[in-house]
PDB file of C-alpha atoms and ligand atoms in Angstrom:
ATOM      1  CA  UNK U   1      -0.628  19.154  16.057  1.00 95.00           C
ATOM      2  CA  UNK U   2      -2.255  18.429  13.304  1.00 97.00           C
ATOM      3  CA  UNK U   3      -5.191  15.417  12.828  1.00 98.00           C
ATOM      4  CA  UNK U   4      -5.041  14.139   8.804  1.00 98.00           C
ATOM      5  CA  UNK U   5      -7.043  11.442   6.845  1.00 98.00           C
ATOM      6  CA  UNK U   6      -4.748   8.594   5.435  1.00 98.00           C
ATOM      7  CA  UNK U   7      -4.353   8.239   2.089  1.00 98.00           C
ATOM      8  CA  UNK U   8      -2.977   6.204  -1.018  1.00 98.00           C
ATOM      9  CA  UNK U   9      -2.624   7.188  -4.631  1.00 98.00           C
ATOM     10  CA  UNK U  10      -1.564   5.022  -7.717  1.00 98.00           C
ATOM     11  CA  UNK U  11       0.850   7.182  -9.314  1.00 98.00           C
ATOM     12  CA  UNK U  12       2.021   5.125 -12.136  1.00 98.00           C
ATOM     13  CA  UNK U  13       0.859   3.138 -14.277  1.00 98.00           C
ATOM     14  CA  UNK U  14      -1.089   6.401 -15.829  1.00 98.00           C
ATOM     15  CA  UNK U  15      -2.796   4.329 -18.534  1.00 98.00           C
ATOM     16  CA  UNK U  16      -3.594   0.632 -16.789  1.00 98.00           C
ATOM     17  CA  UNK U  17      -5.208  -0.731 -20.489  1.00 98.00           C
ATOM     18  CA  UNK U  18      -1.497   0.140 -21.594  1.00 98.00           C
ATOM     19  CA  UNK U  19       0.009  -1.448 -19.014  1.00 98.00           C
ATOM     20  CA  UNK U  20      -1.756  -4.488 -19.862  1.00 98.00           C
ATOM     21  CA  UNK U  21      -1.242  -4.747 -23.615  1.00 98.00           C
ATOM     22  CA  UNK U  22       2.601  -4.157 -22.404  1.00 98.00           C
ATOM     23  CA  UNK U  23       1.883  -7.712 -20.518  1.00 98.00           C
ATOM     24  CA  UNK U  24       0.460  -9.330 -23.436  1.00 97.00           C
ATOM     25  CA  UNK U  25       3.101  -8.263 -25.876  1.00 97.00           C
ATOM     26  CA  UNK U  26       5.855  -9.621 -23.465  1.00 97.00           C
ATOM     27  CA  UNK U  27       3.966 -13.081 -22.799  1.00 96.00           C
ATOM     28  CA  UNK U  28       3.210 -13.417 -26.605  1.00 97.00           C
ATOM     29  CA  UNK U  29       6.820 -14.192 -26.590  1.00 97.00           C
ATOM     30  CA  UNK U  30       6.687 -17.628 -25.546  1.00 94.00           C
ATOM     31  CA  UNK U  31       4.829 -18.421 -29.334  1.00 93.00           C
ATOM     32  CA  UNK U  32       6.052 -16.120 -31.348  1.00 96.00           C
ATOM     33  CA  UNK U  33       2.581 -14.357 -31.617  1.00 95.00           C
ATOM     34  CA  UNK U  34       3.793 -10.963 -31.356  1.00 95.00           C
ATOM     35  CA  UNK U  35       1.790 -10.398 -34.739  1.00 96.00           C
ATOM     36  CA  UNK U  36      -1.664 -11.768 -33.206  1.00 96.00           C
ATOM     37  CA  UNK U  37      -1.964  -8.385 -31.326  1.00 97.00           C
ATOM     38  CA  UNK U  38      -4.293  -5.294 -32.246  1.00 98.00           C
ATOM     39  CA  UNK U  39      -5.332  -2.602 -29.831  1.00 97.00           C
ATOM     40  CA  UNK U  40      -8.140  -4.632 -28.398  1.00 97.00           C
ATOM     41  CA  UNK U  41      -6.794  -8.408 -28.264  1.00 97.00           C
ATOM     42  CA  UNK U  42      -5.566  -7.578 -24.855  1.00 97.00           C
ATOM     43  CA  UNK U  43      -8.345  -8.733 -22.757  1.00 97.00           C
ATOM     44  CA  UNK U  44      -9.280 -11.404 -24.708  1.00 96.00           C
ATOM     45  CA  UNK U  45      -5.678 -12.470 -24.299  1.00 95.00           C
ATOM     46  CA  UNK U  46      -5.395 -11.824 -20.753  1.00 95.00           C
ATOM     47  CA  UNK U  47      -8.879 -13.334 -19.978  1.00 95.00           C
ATOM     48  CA  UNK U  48      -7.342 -16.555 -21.432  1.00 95.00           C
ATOM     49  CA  UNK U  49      -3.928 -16.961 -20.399  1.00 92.00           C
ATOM     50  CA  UNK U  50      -3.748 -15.539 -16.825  1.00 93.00           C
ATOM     51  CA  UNK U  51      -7.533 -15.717 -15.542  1.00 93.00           C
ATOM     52  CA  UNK U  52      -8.427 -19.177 -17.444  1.00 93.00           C
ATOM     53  CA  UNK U  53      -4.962 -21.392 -17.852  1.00 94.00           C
ATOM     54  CA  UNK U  54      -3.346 -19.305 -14.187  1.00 94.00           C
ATOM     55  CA  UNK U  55      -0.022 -17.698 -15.804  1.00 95.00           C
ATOM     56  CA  UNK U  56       0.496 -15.007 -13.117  1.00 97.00           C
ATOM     57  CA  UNK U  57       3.920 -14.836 -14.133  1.00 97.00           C
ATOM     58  CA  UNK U  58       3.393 -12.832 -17.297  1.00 97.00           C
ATOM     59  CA  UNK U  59       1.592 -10.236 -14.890  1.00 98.00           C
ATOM     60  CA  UNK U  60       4.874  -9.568 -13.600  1.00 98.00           C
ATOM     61  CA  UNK U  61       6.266  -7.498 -16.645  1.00 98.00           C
ATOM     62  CA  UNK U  62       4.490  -3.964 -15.478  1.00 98.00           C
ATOM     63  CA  UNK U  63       4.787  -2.291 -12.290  1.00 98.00           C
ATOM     64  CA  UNK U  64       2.733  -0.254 -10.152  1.00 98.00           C
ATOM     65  CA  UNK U  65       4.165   2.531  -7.642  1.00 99.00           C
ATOM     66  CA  UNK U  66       1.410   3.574  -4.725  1.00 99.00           C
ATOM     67  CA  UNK U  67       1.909   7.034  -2.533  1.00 99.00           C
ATOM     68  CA  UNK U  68       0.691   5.664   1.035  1.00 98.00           C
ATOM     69  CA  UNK U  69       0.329   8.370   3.948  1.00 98.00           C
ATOM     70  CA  UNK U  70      -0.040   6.185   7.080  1.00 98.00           C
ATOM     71  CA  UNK U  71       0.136   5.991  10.315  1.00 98.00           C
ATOM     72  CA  UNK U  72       3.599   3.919  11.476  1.00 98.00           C
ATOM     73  CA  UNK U  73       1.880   1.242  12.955  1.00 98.00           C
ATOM     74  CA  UNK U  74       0.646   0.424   9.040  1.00 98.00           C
ATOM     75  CA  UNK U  75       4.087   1.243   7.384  1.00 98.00           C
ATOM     76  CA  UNK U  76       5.693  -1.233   9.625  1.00 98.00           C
ATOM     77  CA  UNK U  77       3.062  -3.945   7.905  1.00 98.00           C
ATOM     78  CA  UNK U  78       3.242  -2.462   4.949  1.00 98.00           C
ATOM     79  CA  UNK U  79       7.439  -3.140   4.639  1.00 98.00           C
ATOM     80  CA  UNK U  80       6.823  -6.967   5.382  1.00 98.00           C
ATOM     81  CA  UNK U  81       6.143  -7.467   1.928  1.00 98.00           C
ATOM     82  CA  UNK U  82       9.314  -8.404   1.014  1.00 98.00           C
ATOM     83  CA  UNK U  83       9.157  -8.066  -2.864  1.00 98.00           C
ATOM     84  CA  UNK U  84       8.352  -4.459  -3.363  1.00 98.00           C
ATOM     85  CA  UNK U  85      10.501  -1.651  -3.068  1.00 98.00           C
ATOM     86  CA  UNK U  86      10.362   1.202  -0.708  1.00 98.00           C
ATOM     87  CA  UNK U  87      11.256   4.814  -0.189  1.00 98.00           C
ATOM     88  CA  UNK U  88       9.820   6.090   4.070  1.00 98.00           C
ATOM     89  CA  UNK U  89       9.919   9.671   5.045  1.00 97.00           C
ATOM     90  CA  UNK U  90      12.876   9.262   7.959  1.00 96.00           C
ATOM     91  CA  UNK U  91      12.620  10.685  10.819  1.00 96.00           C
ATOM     92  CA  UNK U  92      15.931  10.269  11.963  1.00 95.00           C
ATOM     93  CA  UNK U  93      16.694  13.041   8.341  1.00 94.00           C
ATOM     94  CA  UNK U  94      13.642  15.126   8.769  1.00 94.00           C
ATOM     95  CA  UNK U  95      13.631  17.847  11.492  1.00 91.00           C
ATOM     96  CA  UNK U  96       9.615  18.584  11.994  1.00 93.00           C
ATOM     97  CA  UNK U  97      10.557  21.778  13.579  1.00 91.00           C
ATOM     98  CA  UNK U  98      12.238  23.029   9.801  1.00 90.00           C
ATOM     99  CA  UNK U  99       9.339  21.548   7.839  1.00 90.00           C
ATOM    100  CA  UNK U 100       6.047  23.403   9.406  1.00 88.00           C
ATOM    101  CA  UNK U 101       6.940  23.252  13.233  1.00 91.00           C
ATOM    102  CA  UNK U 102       4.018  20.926  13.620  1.00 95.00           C
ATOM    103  CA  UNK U 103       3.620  16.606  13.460  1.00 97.00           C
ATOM    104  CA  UNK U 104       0.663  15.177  11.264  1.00 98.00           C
ATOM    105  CA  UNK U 105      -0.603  12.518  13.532  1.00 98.00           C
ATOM    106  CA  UNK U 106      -3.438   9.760  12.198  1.00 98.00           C
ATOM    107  CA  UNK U 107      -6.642   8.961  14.779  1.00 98.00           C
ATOM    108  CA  UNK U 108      -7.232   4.913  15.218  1.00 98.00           C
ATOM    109  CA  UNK U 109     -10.525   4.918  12.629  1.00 98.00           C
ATOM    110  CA  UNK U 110     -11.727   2.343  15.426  1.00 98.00           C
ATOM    111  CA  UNK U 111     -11.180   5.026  18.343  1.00 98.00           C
ATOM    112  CA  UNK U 112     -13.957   5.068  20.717  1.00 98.00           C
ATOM    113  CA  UNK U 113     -15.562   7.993  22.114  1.00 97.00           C
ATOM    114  CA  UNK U 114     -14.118   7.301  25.833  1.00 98.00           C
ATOM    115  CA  UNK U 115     -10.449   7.208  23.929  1.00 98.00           C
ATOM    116  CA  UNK U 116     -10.624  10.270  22.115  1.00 98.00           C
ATOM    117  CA  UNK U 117      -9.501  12.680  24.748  1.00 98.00           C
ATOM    118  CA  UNK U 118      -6.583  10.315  26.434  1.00 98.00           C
ATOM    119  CA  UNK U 119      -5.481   9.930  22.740  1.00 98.00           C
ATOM    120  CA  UNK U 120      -5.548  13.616  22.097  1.00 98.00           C
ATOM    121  CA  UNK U 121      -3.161  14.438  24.755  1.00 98.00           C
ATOM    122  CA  UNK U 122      -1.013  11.712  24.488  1.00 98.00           C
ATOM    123  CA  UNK U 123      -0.103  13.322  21.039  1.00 98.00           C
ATOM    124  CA  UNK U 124      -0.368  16.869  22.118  1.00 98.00           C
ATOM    125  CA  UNK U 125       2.813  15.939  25.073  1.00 98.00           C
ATOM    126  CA  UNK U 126       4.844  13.676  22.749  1.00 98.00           C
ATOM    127  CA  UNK U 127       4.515  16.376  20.181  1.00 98.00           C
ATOM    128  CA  UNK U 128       5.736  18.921  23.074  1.00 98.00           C
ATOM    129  CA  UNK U 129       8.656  16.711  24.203  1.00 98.00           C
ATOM    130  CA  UNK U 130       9.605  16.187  20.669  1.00 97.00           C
ATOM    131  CA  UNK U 131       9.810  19.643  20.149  1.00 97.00           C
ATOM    132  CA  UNK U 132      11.671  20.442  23.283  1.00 97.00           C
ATOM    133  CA  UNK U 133      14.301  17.857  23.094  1.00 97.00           C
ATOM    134  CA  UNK U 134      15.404  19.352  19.356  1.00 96.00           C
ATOM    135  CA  UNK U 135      15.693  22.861  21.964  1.00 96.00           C
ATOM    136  CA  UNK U 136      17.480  20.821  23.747  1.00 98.00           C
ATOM    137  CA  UNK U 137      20.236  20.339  20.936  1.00 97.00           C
ATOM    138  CA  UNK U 138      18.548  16.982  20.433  1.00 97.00           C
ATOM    139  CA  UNK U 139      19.169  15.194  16.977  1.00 96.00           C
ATOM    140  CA  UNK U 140      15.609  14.589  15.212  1.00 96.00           C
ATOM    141  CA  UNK U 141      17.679  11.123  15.335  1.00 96.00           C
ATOM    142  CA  UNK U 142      17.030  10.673  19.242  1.00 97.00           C
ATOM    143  CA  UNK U 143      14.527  12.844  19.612  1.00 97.00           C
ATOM    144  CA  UNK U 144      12.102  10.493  17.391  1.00 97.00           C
ATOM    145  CA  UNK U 145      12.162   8.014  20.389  1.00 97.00           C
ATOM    146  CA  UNK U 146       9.015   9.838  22.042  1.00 98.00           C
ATOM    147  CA  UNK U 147       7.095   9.711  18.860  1.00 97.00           C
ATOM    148  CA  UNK U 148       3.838   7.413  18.760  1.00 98.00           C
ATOM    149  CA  UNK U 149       2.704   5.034  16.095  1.00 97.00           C
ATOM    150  CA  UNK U 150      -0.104   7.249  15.319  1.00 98.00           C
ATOM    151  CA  UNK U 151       2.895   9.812  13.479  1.00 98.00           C
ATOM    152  CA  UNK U 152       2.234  10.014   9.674  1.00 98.00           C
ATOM    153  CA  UNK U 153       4.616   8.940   7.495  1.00 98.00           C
ATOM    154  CA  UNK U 154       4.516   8.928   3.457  1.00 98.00           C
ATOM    155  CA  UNK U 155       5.799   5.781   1.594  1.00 98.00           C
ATOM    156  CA  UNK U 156       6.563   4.928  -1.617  1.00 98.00           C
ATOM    157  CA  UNK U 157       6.114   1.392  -2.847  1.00 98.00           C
ATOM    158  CA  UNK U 158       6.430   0.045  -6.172  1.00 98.00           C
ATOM    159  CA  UNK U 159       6.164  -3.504  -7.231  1.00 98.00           C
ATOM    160  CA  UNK U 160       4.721  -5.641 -10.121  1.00 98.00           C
ATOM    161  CA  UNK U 161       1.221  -6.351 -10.601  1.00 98.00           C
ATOM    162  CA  UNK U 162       1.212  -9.835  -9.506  1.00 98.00           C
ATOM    163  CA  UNK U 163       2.478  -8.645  -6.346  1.00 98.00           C
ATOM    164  CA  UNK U 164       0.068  -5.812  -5.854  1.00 98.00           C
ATOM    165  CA  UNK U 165      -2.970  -8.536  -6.064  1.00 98.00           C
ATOM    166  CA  UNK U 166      -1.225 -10.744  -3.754  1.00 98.00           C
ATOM    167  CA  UNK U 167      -1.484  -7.362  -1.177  1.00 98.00           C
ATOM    168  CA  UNK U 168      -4.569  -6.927  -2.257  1.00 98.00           C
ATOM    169  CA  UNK U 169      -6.050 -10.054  -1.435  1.00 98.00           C
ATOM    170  CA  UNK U 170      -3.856 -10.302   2.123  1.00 98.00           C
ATOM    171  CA  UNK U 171      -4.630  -6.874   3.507  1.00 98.00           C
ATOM    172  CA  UNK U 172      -8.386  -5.739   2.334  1.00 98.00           C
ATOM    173  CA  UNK U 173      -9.717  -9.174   4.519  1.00 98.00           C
ATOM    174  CA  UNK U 174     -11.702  -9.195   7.691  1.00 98.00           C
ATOM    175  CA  UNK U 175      -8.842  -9.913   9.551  1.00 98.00           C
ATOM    176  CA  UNK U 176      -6.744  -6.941   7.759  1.00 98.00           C
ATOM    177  CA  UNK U 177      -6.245  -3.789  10.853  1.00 98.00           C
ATOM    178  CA  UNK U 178      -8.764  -1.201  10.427  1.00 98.00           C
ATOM    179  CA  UNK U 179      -6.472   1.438   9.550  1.00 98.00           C
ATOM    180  CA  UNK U 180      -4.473  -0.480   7.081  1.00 98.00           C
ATOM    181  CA  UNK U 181      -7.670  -1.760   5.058  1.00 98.00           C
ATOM    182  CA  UNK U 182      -9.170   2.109   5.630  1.00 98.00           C
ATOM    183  CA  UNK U 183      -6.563   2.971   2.784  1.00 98.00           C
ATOM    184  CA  UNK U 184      -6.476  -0.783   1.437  1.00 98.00           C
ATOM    185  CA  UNK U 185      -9.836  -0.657   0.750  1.00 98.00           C
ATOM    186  CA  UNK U 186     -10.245   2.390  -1.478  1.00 98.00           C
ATOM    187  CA  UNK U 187      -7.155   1.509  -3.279  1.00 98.00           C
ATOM    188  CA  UNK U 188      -8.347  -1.564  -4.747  1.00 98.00           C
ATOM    189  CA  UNK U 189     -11.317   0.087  -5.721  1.00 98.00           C
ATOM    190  CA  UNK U 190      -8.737   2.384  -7.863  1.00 98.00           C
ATOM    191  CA  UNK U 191      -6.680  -0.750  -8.925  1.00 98.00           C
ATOM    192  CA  UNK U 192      -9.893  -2.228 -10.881  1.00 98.00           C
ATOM    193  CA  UNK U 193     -10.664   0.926 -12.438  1.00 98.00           C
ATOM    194  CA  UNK U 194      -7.124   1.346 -13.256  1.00 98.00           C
ATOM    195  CA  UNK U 195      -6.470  -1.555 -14.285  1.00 98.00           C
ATOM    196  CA  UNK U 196      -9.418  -4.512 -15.747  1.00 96.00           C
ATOM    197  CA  UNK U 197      -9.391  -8.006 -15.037  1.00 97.00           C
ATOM    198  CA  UNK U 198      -6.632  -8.553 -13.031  1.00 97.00           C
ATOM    199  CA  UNK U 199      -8.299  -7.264  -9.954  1.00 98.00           C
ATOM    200  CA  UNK U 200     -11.960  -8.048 -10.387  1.00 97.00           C
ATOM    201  CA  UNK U 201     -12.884 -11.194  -8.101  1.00 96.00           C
ATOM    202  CA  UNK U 202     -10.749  -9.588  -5.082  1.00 98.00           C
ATOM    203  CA  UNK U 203     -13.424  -8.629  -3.286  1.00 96.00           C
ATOM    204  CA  UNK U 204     -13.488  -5.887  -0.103  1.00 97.00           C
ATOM    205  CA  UNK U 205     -13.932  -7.394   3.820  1.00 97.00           C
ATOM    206  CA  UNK U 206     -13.714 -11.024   2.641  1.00 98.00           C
ATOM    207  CA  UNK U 207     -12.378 -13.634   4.875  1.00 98.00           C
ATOM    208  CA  UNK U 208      -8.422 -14.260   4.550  1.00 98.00           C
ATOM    209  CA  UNK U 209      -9.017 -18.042   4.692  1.00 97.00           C
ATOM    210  CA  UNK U 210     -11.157 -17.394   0.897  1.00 97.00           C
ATOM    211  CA  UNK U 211      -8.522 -14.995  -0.461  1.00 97.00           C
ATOM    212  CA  UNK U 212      -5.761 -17.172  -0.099  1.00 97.00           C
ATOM    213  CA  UNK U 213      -7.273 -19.514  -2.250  1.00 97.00           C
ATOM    214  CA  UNK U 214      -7.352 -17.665  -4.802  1.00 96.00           C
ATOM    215  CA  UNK U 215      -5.019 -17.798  -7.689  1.00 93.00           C
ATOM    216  CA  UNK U 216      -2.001 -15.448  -7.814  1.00 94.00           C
TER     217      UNK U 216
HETATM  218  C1  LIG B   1      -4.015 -10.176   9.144  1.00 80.41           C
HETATM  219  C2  LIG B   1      -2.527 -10.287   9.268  1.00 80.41           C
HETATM  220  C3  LIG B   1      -1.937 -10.405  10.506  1.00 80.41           C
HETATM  221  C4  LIG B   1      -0.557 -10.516  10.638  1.00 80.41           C
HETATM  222  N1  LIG B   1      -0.004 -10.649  11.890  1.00 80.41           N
HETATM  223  C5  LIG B   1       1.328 -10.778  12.030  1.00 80.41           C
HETATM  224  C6  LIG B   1       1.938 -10.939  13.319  1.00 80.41           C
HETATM  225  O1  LIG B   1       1.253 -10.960  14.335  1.00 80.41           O
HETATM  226  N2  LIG B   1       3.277 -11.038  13.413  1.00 80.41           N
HETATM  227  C7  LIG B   1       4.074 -11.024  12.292  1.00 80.41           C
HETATM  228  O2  LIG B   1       5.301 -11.147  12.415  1.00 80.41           O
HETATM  229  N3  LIG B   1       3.536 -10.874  11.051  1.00 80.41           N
HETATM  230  C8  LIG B   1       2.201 -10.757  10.892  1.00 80.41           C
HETATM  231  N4  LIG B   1       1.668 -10.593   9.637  1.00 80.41           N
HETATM  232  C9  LIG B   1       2.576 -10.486   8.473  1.00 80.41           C
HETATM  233  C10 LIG B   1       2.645 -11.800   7.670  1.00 80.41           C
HETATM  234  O3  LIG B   1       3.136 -12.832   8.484  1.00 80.41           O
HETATM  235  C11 LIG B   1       3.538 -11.613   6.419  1.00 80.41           C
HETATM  236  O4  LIG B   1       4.856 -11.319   6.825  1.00 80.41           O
HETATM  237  C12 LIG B   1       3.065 -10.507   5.515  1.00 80.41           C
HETATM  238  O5  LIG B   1       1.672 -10.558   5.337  1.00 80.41           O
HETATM  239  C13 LIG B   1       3.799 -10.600   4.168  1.00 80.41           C
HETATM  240  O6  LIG B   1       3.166 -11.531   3.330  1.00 80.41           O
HETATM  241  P1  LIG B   1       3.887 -12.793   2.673  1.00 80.41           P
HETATM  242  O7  LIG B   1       4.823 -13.442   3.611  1.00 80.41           O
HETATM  243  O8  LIG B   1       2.826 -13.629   2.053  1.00 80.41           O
HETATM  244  O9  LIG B   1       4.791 -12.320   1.548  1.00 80.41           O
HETATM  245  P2  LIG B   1       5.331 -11.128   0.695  1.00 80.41           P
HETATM  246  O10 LIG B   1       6.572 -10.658   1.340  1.00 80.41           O
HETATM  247  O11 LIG B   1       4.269 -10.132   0.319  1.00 80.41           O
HETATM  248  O12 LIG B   1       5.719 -11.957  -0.614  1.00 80.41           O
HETATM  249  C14 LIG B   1       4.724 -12.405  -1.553  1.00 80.41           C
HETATM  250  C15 LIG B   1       4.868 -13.901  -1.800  1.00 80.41           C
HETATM  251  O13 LIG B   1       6.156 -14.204  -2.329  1.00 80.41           O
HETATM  252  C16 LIG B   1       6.597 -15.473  -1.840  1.00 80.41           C
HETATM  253  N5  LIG B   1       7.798 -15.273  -1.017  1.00 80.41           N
HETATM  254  C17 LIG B   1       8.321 -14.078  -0.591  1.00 80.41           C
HETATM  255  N6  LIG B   1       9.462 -14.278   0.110  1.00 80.41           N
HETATM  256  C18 LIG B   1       9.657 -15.618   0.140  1.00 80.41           C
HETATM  257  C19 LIG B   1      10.623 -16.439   0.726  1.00 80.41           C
HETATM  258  N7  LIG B   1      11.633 -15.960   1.432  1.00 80.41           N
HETATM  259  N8  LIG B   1      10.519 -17.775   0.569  1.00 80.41           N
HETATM  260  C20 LIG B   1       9.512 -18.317  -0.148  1.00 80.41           C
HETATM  261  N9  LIG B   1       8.523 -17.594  -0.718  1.00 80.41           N
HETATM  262  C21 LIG B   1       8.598 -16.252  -0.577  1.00 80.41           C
HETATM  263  C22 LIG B   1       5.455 -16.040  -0.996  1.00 80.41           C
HETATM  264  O14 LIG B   1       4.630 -16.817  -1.826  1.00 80.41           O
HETATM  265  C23 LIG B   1       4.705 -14.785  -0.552  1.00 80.41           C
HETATM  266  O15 LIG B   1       3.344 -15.013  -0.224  1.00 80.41           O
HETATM  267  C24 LIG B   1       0.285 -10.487   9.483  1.00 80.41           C
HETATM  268  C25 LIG B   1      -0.313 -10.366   8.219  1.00 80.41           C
HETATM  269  C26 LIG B   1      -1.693 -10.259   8.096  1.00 80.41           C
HETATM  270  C27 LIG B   1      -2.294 -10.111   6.714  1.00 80.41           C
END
């Protein structure tokens, strides 16, 4: 058994100024502007249009995919948001005993000290049991009943930007669970140095009821 940090990682866009002149060149469309742009009219352009007159929609033209490695309590919230796109580790495909012989489990960042030890062993005998039933003859299939929510899992998600700050804003809140907005958190943090503007009045731990009014 094996105890990891969650993570996430931006893996595209690579070059978020880029990624935002891409937006302006598509939304310069509507008036036939295309010539207006130099290398630097982007965030005048984007200050104006999205922030100022509230034309999310143009934000929609570049895409962001994020590496997550969760537990499966925060996949399962993760998937509600229907308009991205997804790729989970399975474990019905995946046989843990092929890939290492041992499960990656992540610890509640809100454990207390009097849970630690009931916790521990509750993952030491599923991991056991999981491991026997696949002696057994057991398909990783039904053997994956006995695993707990605390079982990593890596997911892929990509989705367009104006998407991303609508999950930014719902799940870095107050009211966001701890072990969601532990990875939530930092990865917004990346988003605004990845990417200006379009991410700079979400702030971290604010209350839901204040980020839903915001524009997106
Ligand atoms: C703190 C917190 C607690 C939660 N607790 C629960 C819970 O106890 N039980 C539970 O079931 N869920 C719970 N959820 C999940 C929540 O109800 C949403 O399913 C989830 O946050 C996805 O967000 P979303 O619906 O805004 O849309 P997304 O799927 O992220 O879509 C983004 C936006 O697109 C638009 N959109 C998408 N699909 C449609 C559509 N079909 N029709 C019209 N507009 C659409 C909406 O404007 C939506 O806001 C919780 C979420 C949070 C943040």
């Amino acid at each position: 058994m094996k105890i990891i940090k969650p993570s996430a990682i931006i893996l595209t866009p690579k070059d978020g100024i880029a990624a935002l002149q891409f937006i302006e060149s598509m939304a310069r469309i509507s008036h036939r502007s295309e010539d207006m742009q130099t290398n630097e009219s982007w965030k005048k352009f984007l200050t104006s249009v999205v922030i100022q007159r509230g034309d999310w929609s143009v934000v929609e033209h570049s895409n962001s995919t994020v590496v997550f490695r969760v537990d499966r309590g925060v996949t399962h919230e993760l998937v509600r948001h229907r308009l991205f796109s997804f790729t989970q580790e399975s474990t019905r495909f995946v046989n843990y005993q092929k890939k290492g012989g041992e499960l990656e489990f992540i610890k509640p960042v809100l454990l207390p000290e009097t849970g630690q030890w009931h916790w521990e062993q509750a993952m030491i005998s599923s991991e056991r049991e999981y491991f026997e039933l696949l002696k057994a003859g057991v398909r990783p299939q039904e053997a994956r009943s006995v695993l707990p929510n605390a079982l990593a899992a890596t997911i892929s998600v990509t989705g367009n930007l104006r998407n991303w700050r609508w999950f930014l804003l719902a799940r870095t809140t107050q009211e966001t669970h701890p072990d969601f907005r532990a990875v939530t958190v930092p990865l917004l943090v990346q988003f605004r140095d990845l990417i200006p503007i379009l991410f700079d009045d979400i702030e971290p731990n604010a209350r839901q009821v204040n980020n839903f009014q915001k524009p997106h």
